[in-house]
PDB file of C-alpha atoms in Angstrom:
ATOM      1  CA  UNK A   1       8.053  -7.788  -2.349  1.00  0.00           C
ATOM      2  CA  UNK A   2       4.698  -6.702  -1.118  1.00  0.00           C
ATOM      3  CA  UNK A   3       3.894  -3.189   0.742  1.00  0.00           C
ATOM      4  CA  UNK A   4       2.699  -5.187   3.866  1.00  0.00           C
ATOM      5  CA  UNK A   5       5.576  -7.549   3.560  1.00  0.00           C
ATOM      6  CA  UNK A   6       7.855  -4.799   4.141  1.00  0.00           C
ATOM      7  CA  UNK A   7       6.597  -2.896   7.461  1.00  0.00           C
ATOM      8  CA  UNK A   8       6.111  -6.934   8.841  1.00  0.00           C
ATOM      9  CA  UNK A   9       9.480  -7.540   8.023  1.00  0.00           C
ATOM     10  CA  UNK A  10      10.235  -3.824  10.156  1.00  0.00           C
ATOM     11  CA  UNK A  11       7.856  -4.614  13.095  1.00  0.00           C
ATOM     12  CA  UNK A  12       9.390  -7.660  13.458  1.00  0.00           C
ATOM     13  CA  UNK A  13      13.046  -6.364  14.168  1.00  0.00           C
ATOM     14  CA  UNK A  14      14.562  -7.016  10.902  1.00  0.00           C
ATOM     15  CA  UNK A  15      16.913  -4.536   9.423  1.00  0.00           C
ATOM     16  CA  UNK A  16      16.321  -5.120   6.186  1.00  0.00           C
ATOM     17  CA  UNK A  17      12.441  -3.836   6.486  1.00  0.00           C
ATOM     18  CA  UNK A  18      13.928  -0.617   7.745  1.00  0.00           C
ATOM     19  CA  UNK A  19      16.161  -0.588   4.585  1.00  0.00           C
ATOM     20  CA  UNK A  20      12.986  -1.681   2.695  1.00  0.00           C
ATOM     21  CA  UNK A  21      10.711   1.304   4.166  1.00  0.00           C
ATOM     22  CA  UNK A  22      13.253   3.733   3.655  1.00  0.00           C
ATOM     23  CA  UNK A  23      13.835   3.129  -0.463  1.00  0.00           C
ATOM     24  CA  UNK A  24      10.125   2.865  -0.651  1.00  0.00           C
ATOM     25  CA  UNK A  25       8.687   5.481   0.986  1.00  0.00           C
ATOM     26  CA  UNK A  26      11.995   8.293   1.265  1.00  0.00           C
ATOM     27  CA  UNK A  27      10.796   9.962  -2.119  1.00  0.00           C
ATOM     28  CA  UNK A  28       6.801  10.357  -1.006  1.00  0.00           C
ATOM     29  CA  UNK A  29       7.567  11.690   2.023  1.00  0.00           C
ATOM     30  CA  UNK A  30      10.287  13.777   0.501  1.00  0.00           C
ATOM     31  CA  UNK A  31       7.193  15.031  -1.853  1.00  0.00           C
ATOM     32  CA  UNK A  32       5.223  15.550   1.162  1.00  0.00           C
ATOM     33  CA  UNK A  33       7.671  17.629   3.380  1.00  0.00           C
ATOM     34  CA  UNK A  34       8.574  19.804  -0.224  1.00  0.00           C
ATOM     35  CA  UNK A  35       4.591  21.048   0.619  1.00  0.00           C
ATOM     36  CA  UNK A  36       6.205  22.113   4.028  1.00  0.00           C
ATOM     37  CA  UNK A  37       9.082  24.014   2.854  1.00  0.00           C
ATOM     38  CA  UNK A  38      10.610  25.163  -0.481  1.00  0.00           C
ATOM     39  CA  UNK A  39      14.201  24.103  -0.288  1.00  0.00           C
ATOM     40  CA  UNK A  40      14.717  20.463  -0.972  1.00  0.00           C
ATOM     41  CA  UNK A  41      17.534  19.787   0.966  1.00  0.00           C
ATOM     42  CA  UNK A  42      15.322  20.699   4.150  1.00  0.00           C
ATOM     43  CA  UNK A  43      12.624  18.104   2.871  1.00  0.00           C
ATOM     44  CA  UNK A  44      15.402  15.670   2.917  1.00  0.00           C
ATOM     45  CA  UNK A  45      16.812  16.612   6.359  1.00  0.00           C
ATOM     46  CA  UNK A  46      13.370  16.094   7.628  1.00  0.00           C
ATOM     47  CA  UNK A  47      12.508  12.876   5.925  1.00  0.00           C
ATOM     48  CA  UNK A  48      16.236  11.569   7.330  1.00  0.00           C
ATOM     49  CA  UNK A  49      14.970  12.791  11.278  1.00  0.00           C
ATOM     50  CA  UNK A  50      12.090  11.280  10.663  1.00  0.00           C
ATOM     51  CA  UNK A  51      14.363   7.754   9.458  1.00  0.00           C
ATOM     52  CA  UNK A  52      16.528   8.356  12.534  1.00  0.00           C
ATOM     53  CA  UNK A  53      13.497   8.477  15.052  1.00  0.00           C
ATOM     54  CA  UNK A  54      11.639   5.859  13.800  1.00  0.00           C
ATOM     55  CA  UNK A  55      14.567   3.049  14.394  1.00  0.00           C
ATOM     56  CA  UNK A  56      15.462   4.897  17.519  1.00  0.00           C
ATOM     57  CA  UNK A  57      11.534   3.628  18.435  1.00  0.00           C
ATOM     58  CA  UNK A  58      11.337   0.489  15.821  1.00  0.00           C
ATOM     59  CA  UNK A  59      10.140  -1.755  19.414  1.00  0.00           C
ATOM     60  CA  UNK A  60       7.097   0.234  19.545  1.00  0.00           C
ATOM     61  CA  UNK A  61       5.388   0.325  16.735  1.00  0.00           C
ATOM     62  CA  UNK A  62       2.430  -1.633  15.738  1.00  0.00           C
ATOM     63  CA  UNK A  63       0.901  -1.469  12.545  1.00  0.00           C
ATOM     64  CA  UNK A  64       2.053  -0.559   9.028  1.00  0.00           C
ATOM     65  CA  UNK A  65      -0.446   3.063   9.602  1.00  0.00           C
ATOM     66  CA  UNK A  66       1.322   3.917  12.887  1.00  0.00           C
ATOM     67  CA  UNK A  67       4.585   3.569  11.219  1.00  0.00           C
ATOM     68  CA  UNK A  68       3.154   5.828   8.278  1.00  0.00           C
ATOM     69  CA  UNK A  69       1.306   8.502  10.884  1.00  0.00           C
ATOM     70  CA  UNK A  70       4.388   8.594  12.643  1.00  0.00           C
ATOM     71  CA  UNK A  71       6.693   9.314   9.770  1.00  0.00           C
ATOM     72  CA  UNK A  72       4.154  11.889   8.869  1.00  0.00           C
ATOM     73  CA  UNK A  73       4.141  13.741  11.903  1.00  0.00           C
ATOM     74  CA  UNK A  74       7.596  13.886  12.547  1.00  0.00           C
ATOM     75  CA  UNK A  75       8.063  15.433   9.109  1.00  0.00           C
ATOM     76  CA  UNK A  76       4.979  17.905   9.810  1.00  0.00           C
ATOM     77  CA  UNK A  77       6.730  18.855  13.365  1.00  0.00           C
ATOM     78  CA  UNK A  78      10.456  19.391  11.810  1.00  0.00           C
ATOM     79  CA  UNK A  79       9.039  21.468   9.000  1.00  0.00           C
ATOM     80  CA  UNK A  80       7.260  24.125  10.998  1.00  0.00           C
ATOM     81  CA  UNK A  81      10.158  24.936  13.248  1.00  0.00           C
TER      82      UNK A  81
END
């Protein structure tokens, strides 16, 4: 399945995108929040907020990037405090 396939398949309600997102992009973003903080199991904490958020606000997203930048920042935020 395609990259784009998969946040369409998010943005337009269907579970299985979120499932889709989260195997694709969990170990990236568990790479980027390891430049955040040294202890991996904190990395993974913060990529799993950052899982929890974005279906708690799956109706309001609009674009493959705002899914990404939002993913992103909640990572950033929860690995500074």
């Amino acid at each position: 399945m395609r990259t784009l396939n998969i946040f369409e398949g998010f943005l337009s309600g269907d579970p299985r995108g979120f499932n889709l997102i989260y195997l694709v992009c969990q170990e990236p973003l568990i790479n980027f929040a390891l430049c955040l903080v040294t202890r991996r199991d904190a990395a993974e904490d913060a990529v799993s907020d950052a899982f929890a958020l974005l279906w708690q606000k799956r109706g309001t997203f609009e674009s493959e990037l705002h899914i990404k930048r939002f993913l992103r920042k909640v990572i950033l935020n929860k690995c500074r405090t």
